């Protein structure tokens, strides 16, 4: 009989709970503290305890009772084997070939540090949260969640945390993993036909700080989410720092298990937003410096132009700058870079920022649609599915409050709805904003994106 990881975790929790009815707290804490199920294979369950003494005491005094409890819980006659944490470590070490397979490619990138991260109002909180997590892992906020659009420095901050911890304490075990790779890892794992516990145990032995990038990829992957949940709980309860990033606030991520959403936002959620112009300018100056070029060779207008046109994301800004360098080195003879060269170099590059683009109904509808992973037609349509209806009401609220569009005109935009329907929707959101924290977060984030 095989058990899922969360089943195993919960079985051991429940076993200890039942035992606590017959054993006094001191005995329980002394011999069962930090015990956990290491693996379940076939009809054998391996339980890890802290010492040989604990293992002897448990086997001689409590084994029968534990057997009975587990039988009651699983209706299966498992043989329960007790090993010490040292033996468990050996198991991990001797199966190095297998264990080192896990996240073998997960590396902390030395290029991304706190020192070369430019801080401004758009990312200050995220930066500070990252620094706290790096300085005192697990002590203050756990987990730290950094969320926001692509290209705004989330991955950079994760690596910076890793690099900082490693440089303070080279022996600390920091794992950076993309949620997407986690998925692959899980599939590899299932293929090797094991029960899932081994991976959890591996985490327990091999990770002090877990950095997980782009957790939105976990959404709708039920089995992976379940495994991640168990690993997360293990690490969190052991006081190990977890830092995660997502491309949006998890509460608005369709298909992410509620239990994970709750966990993710329970520590310190901080957002990164579009960088201010001054931040973009500083980043450009840093890039010029890193290339060994001199700022004096750039017309100030060039910096201004790039910061304005490509300020929608730092990634975009870096891409445009790389084109400029390439162009100026290959197609011009002068060292001096003026605005004309700059404009020429990025011809054809599209940018996500268009300052001329004014706020209108369509933009609000498509922004809300994008935020909730829906289509604009779903927003303006008539579906009563809860999340679609909510997104529609939010779009109506934003149009009304940001553009002051008359209700009748709005009705027409939303597939010919009656003005009273629109009014009701708008007041629903107004009411909701008084008490509903998640709604507040969503509306705040949407306004930020629209005001960009
Ligand atoms: P995200 O993970 O949010 O999509 P990244 O961390 O990959 O974004 O950032 C994209 C690129 O922009 C990286 O090369 C990163 O070093 C750079 N970058 C982002 N924000 C900053 C910043 N504030 N200062 C310096 N470089 C930054
Ligand atoms: Mg990233």
XYZ file of C-alpha atoms and ligand atoms in Angstrom:
480
model
C 0.000 0.000 0.000
C 1.429 3.368 -0.880
C 0.719 6.652 0.815
C 0.922 10.165 -0.500
C 3.333 12.416 1.337
C 0.681 14.469 3.015
C -1.044 11.264 4.116
C 2.197 10.088 5.684
C 2.831 13.420 7.343
C -0.667 13.525 8.679
C -0.515 9.887 9.862
C 2.552 10.584 11.956
C 0.991 13.774 13.329
C -2.117 11.895 14.283
C -0.144 9.019 15.765
C 1.735 11.410 18.030
C -1.487 13.114 18.978
C -3.066 9.816 20.019
C 0.057 8.773 21.885
C -0.049 12.038 23.788
C -3.261 10.856 25.427
C -1.411 8.035 27.193
C 2.095 9.397 27.536
C 3.073 12.422 29.581
C 4.376 15.458 27.752
C 7.961 15.243 29.007
C 8.342 11.641 27.827
C 6.754 12.486 24.509
C 8.982 15.515 23.963
C 12.077 13.623 25.066
C 11.721 10.613 22.806
C 9.486 11.722 19.965
C 10.673 15.279 19.381
C 11.604 15.856 15.748
C 10.521 12.358 14.777
C 9.098 11.943 11.311
C 8.274 9.349 8.702
C 11.283 8.965 6.445
C 9.805 6.627 3.880
C 7.043 4.176 3.188
C 7.912 1.368 0.864
C 5.742 -1.690 0.421
C 4.574 -2.652 3.858
C 7.425 -0.945 5.704
C 7.349 2.464 7.304
C 10.675 3.953 8.368
C 10.462 6.439 11.219
C 13.373 8.698 12.152
C 14.005 9.535 15.813
C 16.736 11.641 17.391
C 18.950 9.026 19.083
C 19.665 5.324 19.570
C 18.280 5.626 23.079
C 15.032 7.097 21.785
C 14.801 4.302 19.244
C 15.372 1.625 21.934
C 12.839 3.149 24.318
C 10.221 3.535 21.631
C 10.695 -0.020 20.369
C 10.542 -1.584 23.779
C 7.769 0.506 25.289
C 5.594 2.072 22.639
C 5.984 0.022 19.459
C 2.854 -2.019 20.005
C 0.717 1.018 20.712
C 2.087 2.807 17.639
C 1.438 -0.302 15.500
C -2.163 -0.301 16.682
C -2.704 3.397 16.064
C -1.280 3.181 12.572
C -3.389 0.127 11.859
C -6.453 2.029 13.031
C -5.574 4.953 10.785
C -4.607 3.038 7.657
C -6.288 -0.361 8.040
C -3.027 -1.843 6.919
C -0.553 -3.906 8.902
C 2.671 -1.947 8.411
C 6.016 -3.066 9.794
C 7.474 -0.040 11.495
C 11.198 0.410 11.592
C 12.920 3.048 13.743
C 16.201 4.626 12.750
C 18.189 7.550 14.134
C 18.703 10.847 12.345
C 22.357 9.904 11.855
C 21.301 6.669 10.131
C 18.816 8.613 8.041
C 21.601 10.923 6.964
C 23.666 7.914 5.953
C 20.745 6.657 3.915
C 20.714 9.967 2.093
C 24.494 9.879 1.706
C 24.679 6.308 0.445
C 21.929 6.953 -2.034
C 23.891 9.958 -3.193
C 23.436 9.040 -6.774
C 19.718 9.293 -6.418
C 19.611 12.198 -4.045
C 22.070 14.349 -5.864
C 19.796 13.973 -8.834
C 17.349 16.226 -7.111
C 17.771 19.777 -8.282
C 21.228 19.025 -9.603
C 20.936 22.044 -11.906
C 19.676 24.403 -9.247
C 22.479 26.921 -8.864
C 22.690 30.301 -7.254
C 23.809 32.778 -9.864
C 26.764 34.806 -8.556
C 25.968 37.677 -10.923
C 22.945 38.792 -8.924
C 23.779 40.461 -5.645
C 22.348 43.045 -3.280
C 25.243 45.304 -4.196
C 24.281 45.514 -7.848
C 20.553 45.841 -7.232
C 19.357 49.413 -7.672
C 16.840 50.335 -4.997
C 13.989 52.795 -5.404
C 10.423 53.249 -4.181
C 9.148 50.588 -6.619
C 11.233 47.814 -5.072
C 12.394 49.125 -1.714
C 10.119 46.993 0.427
C 10.972 43.859 -1.520
C 14.667 44.668 -1.219
C 14.375 45.219 2.534
C 12.415 41.992 3.000
C 15.086 40.133 1.032
C 17.869 41.627 3.139
C 16.117 40.616 6.369
C 15.632 37.063 5.078
C 19.332 36.909 4.170
C 20.681 38.417 7.367
C 18.582 36.397 9.782
C 17.130 33.463 7.882
C 13.975 32.098 9.471
C 13.964 34.605 12.306
C 11.494 37.279 11.287
C 9.173 36.783 8.374
C 8.531 33.370 6.998
C 7.800 32.976 4.180
C 8.816 36.136 2.387
C 6.792 36.471 -0.801
C 7.893 38.822 -3.574
C 5.320 39.322 -6.297
C 4.955 41.503 -9.365
C 5.266 41.615 -13.134
C 8.022 40.020 -15.101
C 11.367 41.765 -15.440
C 11.227 43.728 -12.212
C 13.985 42.029 -10.254
C 12.309 39.171 -8.372
C 14.752 36.517 -9.519
C 17.636 38.909 -8.958
C 16.594 39.327 -5.317
C 16.302 35.565 -4.755
C 19.834 34.989 -6.004
C 21.037 37.969 -3.996
C 19.641 36.351 -0.848
C 21.405 33.108 -1.731
C 24.712 34.816 -2.459
C 24.555 36.876 0.687
C 23.835 33.879 2.927
C 26.548 31.832 1.248
C 29.100 34.567 1.672
C 28.242 35.026 5.371
C 28.201 31.316 5.982
C 29.643 29.147 3.209
C 28.418 25.906 4.752
C 24.762 26.894 4.836
C 22.564 24.909 2.535
C 20.662 27.251 0.283
C 18.556 25.868 -2.524
C 17.323 28.072 -5.348
C 14.728 26.339 -7.437
C 12.362 27.433 -10.164
C 8.873 26.171 -9.441
C 8.859 24.898 -12.981
C 11.874 22.666 -12.324
C 10.187 21.495 -9.221
C 7.498 20.142 -11.469
C 10.038 18.281 -13.603
C 11.677 16.986 -10.486
C 8.387 15.637 -9.289
C 7.711 13.889 -12.579
C 11.208 12.369 -12.537
C 10.472 11.266 -9.056
C 7.198 9.565 -9.840
C 8.837 7.837 -12.797
C 11.431 6.352 -10.514
C 8.446 4.817 -8.774
C 9.033 5.960 -5.265
C 6.576 7.141 -2.724
C 7.402 10.798 -2.422
C 8.648 10.675 1.127
C 12.256 10.372 0.020
C 12.111 13.778 -1.575
C 10.684 15.346 1.560
C 13.374 13.659 3.624
C 15.982 14.875 1.180
C 14.772 18.437 1.692
C 14.931 18.002 5.421
C 18.567 16.978 5.256
C 19.757 19.142 2.430
C 18.082 22.514 2.719
C 18.346 25.306 5.278
C 16.978 28.065 3.096
C 14.628 27.446 0.215
C 14.244 30.017 -2.555
C 11.429 29.187 -4.953
C 11.033 31.264 -8.083
C 7.775 31.732 -9.992
C 5.373 29.713 -7.876
C 2.581 30.552 -10.308
C 3.765 27.465 -12.198
C 2.469 25.283 -9.387
C -1.112 26.331 -10.098
C -3.395 23.494 -11.174
C -0.684 20.853 -10.705
C -2.466 19.089 -7.881
C 0.088 16.403 -7.103
C 3.037 18.758 -7.241
C 1.217 21.255 -5.070
C 0.580 18.523 -2.560
C 4.225 17.577 -2.466
C 5.283 21.174 -2.269
C 2.859 21.699 0.568
C 4.444 18.907 2.611
C 7.951 20.147 1.949
C 6.935 23.674 2.796
C 5.344 22.590 6.070
C 8.427 20.617 7.041
C 10.785 23.492 6.387
C 8.540 26.114 7.894
C 7.925 24.201 11.088
C 11.661 23.596 11.377
C 12.117 27.391 11.258
C 13.922 27.328 7.932
C 13.612 30.399 5.763
C 11.485 30.128 2.653
C 11.379 32.913 0.066
C 9.092 32.687 -2.917
C 8.260 34.806 -5.924
C 5.151 34.967 -8.067
C 4.079 37.029 -11.033
C 0.999 38.209 -9.144
C -0.559 38.120 -5.726
C -1.260 34.421 -5.012
C -4.856 35.092 -4.002
C -5.555 36.045 -7.602
C -3.826 33.032 -9.073
C -6.411 30.704 -10.576
C -5.878 27.079 -9.711
C -3.558 27.488 -6.737
C -4.604 25.412 -3.742
C -6.133 27.639 -1.024
C -3.902 26.058 1.588
C -0.863 27.174 -0.385
C -2.278 30.660 -0.948
C -2.828 31.018 2.788
C 0.697 29.833 3.554
C 2.286 32.042 0.912
C 0.743 35.251 2.159
C 1.032 34.440 5.849
C 4.547 35.822 6.319
C 5.598 38.971 4.557
C 4.115 39.593 1.112
C 5.795 42.470 -0.739
C 5.360 43.657 -4.292
C 7.719 44.984 -6.926
C 6.290 47.467 -9.390
C 7.439 49.335 -12.462
C 10.644 51.219 -11.659
C 10.578 54.992 -11.393
C 12.512 56.942 -13.977
C 15.324 57.710 -11.552
C 15.773 53.966 -10.861
C 15.916 53.259 -14.594
C 18.540 55.950 -14.979
C 20.625 54.496 -12.171
C 20.320 51.044 -13.709
C 21.500 52.408 -17.053
C 24.456 54.054 -15.386
C 25.292 50.794 -13.675
C 25.098 48.948 -17.017
C 27.371 51.513 -18.659
C 29.831 51.079 -15.837
C 29.698 47.276 -16.004
C 30.481 47.440 -19.715
C 33.588 49.465 -18.916
C 32.167 52.433 -20.814
C 32.168 56.028 -19.699
C 28.984 57.872 -18.862
C 30.455 61.017 -20.359
C 30.194 59.407 -23.786
C 26.417 59.321 -23.515
C 24.280 62.368 -24.145
C 22.035 62.899 -21.107
C 19.113 62.812 -23.543
C 19.987 59.198 -24.370
C 19.653 58.145 -20.752
C 16.415 60.059 -20.470
C 15.036 58.511 -23.655
C 15.877 54.937 -22.643
C 14.580 55.359 -19.110
C 11.285 56.684 -20.417
C 10.776 54.377 -23.335
C 11.946 51.086 -21.804
C 11.079 51.715 -18.168
C 8.249 49.165 -18.187
C 10.623 46.453 -17.102
C 14.280 46.273 -16.202
C 14.689 43.291 -18.483
C 13.439 45.361 -21.386
C 15.761 48.189 -20.416
C 18.738 45.826 -20.343
C 17.781 44.374 -23.728
C 17.524 47.813 -25.288
C 20.835 48.864 -23.768
C 22.541 45.761 -25.160
C 21.273 46.716 -28.618
C 22.576 50.225 -28.211
C 26.034 48.984 -27.246
C 26.110 46.547 -30.130
C 24.945 49.198 -32.586
C 27.324 51.874 -31.400
C 30.302 49.512 -31.498
C 29.553 48.103 -34.909
C 27.858 50.800 -36.919
C 29.282 54.098 -35.772
C 32.788 55.442 -35.734
C 32.441 57.809 -32.879
C 32.647 56.945 -29.224
C 30.065 59.542 -28.472
C 26.481 58.304 -28.332
C 23.836 60.872 -29.125
C 20.075 60.609 -29.245
C 19.996 59.891 -32.949
C 22.265 56.864 -32.607
C 20.220 55.720 -29.625
C 16.915 55.937 -31.463
C 18.396 54.248 -34.517
C 19.801 51.374 -32.436
C 16.461 50.357 -30.980
C 14.372 50.870 -34.089
C 11.891 48.083 -34.312
C 12.107 47.210 -30.634
C 8.670 47.356 -29.135
C 8.278 48.594 -25.640
C 5.614 47.833 -23.118
C 5.474 51.475 -22.155
C 3.680 53.952 -24.326
C 3.294 57.160 -22.424
C 0.820 58.478 -24.942
C -1.539 55.621 -24.287
C -4.271 57.133 -22.197
C -6.482 55.303 -19.795
C -9.706 54.125 -21.379
C -12.393 51.474 -20.867
C -10.666 48.951 -23.141
C -7.395 49.258 -21.290
C -9.074 48.720 -17.941
C -10.977 45.696 -19.229
C -7.901 44.094 -20.718
C -5.812 44.857 -17.638
C -8.376 43.179 -15.364
C -8.671 40.271 -17.802
C -4.918 39.823 -17.818
C -4.721 40.003 -14.055
C -7.291 37.243 -13.617
C -6.092 35.142 -16.583
C -9.388 35.709 -18.401
C -10.226 37.098 -21.823
C -11.702 40.601 -22.297
C -14.809 38.887 -23.730
C -15.287 36.984 -20.510
C -15.101 40.282 -18.629
C -17.722 41.974 -20.777
C -19.846 38.811 -21.146
C -22.551 37.374 -18.918
C -20.973 34.335 -17.263
C -21.982 33.974 -13.631
C -18.967 31.844 -12.688
C -17.795 33.452 -9.460
C -14.295 34.567 -10.430
C -15.410 35.878 -13.820
C -18.300 37.813 -12.269
C -15.964 39.238 -9.630
C -13.444 40.329 -12.267
C -16.288 41.950 -14.241
C -17.508 43.854 -11.190
C -13.998 45.059 -10.463
C -13.605 46.241 -14.056
C -16.897 48.132 -13.765
C -15.799 49.660 -10.490
C -12.466 50.781 -11.921
C -14.062 52.275 -15.029
C -16.558 54.148 -12.928
C -14.050 55.460 -10.399
C -11.116 56.102 -12.706
C -12.938 57.444 -15.773
C -16.233 58.549 -14.316
C -18.030 56.921 -17.268
C -21.850 57.221 -17.022
C -23.595 53.979 -15.967
C -25.660 53.733 -19.165
C -22.558 54.031 -21.331
C -20.863 51.378 -19.211
C -23.860 49.071 -19.620
C -23.385 49.289 -23.369
C -19.663 48.442 -23.065
C -20.569 45.329 -21.069
C -22.749 43.679 -23.700
C -25.812 45.916 -23.315
C -26.377 45.503 -19.604
C -28.926 47.603 -17.785
C -27.502 50.666 -15.968
C -28.885 49.373 -12.666
C -26.891 46.127 -13.064
C -23.723 48.198 -13.409
C -24.669 50.365 -10.421
C -25.244 47.311 -8.267
C -21.903 45.824 -9.312
C -20.036 49.030 -8.519
C -21.611 49.397 -5.095
C -20.924 45.718 -4.374
C -17.208 46.362 -4.871
C -17.361 49.596 -2.865
C -18.944 47.670 -0.007
C -16.488 44.795 -0.371
C -13.515 47.139 -0.188
C -14.499 48.123 3.326
C -13.843 44.662 4.708
C -12.380 42.293 2.131
C -8.574 42.347 2.371
C -7.978 40.271 -0.752
C -10.245 42.505 -2.778
C -8.361 45.542 -1.505
C -5.073 44.009 -2.612
C -6.439 43.170 -6.064
C -7.907 46.641 -6.642
C -4.790 48.367 -5.362
C -2.579 46.301 -7.630
C -4.822 46.906 -10.667
C -4.822 50.650 -10.076
C -1.080 50.595 -9.789
C -0.791 48.772 -13.114
C -3.217 51.140 -14.806
C -1.594 54.254 -13.480
C 1.826 52.766 -14.299
P 11.850 38.970 -12.676
O 12.337 37.769 -11.973
O 11.050 39.888 -11.807
O 11.142 38.661 -13.953
P 14.666 39.514 -12.997
O 15.112 39.442 -11.586
O 14.984 38.353 -13.858
O 13.113 39.850 -13.091
O 15.262 40.847 -13.633
C 15.463 41.009 -15.029
C 16.808 41.655 -15.242
O 16.783 42.980 -14.727
C 17.945 40.945 -14.530
O 19.070 40.994 -15.350
C 18.170 41.770 -13.274
O 19.508 41.727 -12.857
C 17.782 43.159 -13.735
N 17.200 43.970 -12.674
C 15.908 43.980 -12.280
N 15.692 44.866 -11.308
C 16.893 45.433 -11.053
C 17.347 46.442 -10.150
N 16.500 47.065 -9.313
N 18.657 46.771 -10.166
C 19.500 46.169 -11.026
N 19.153 45.228 -11.907
C 17.867 44.854 -11.935
Mg 12.075 35.808 -12.558
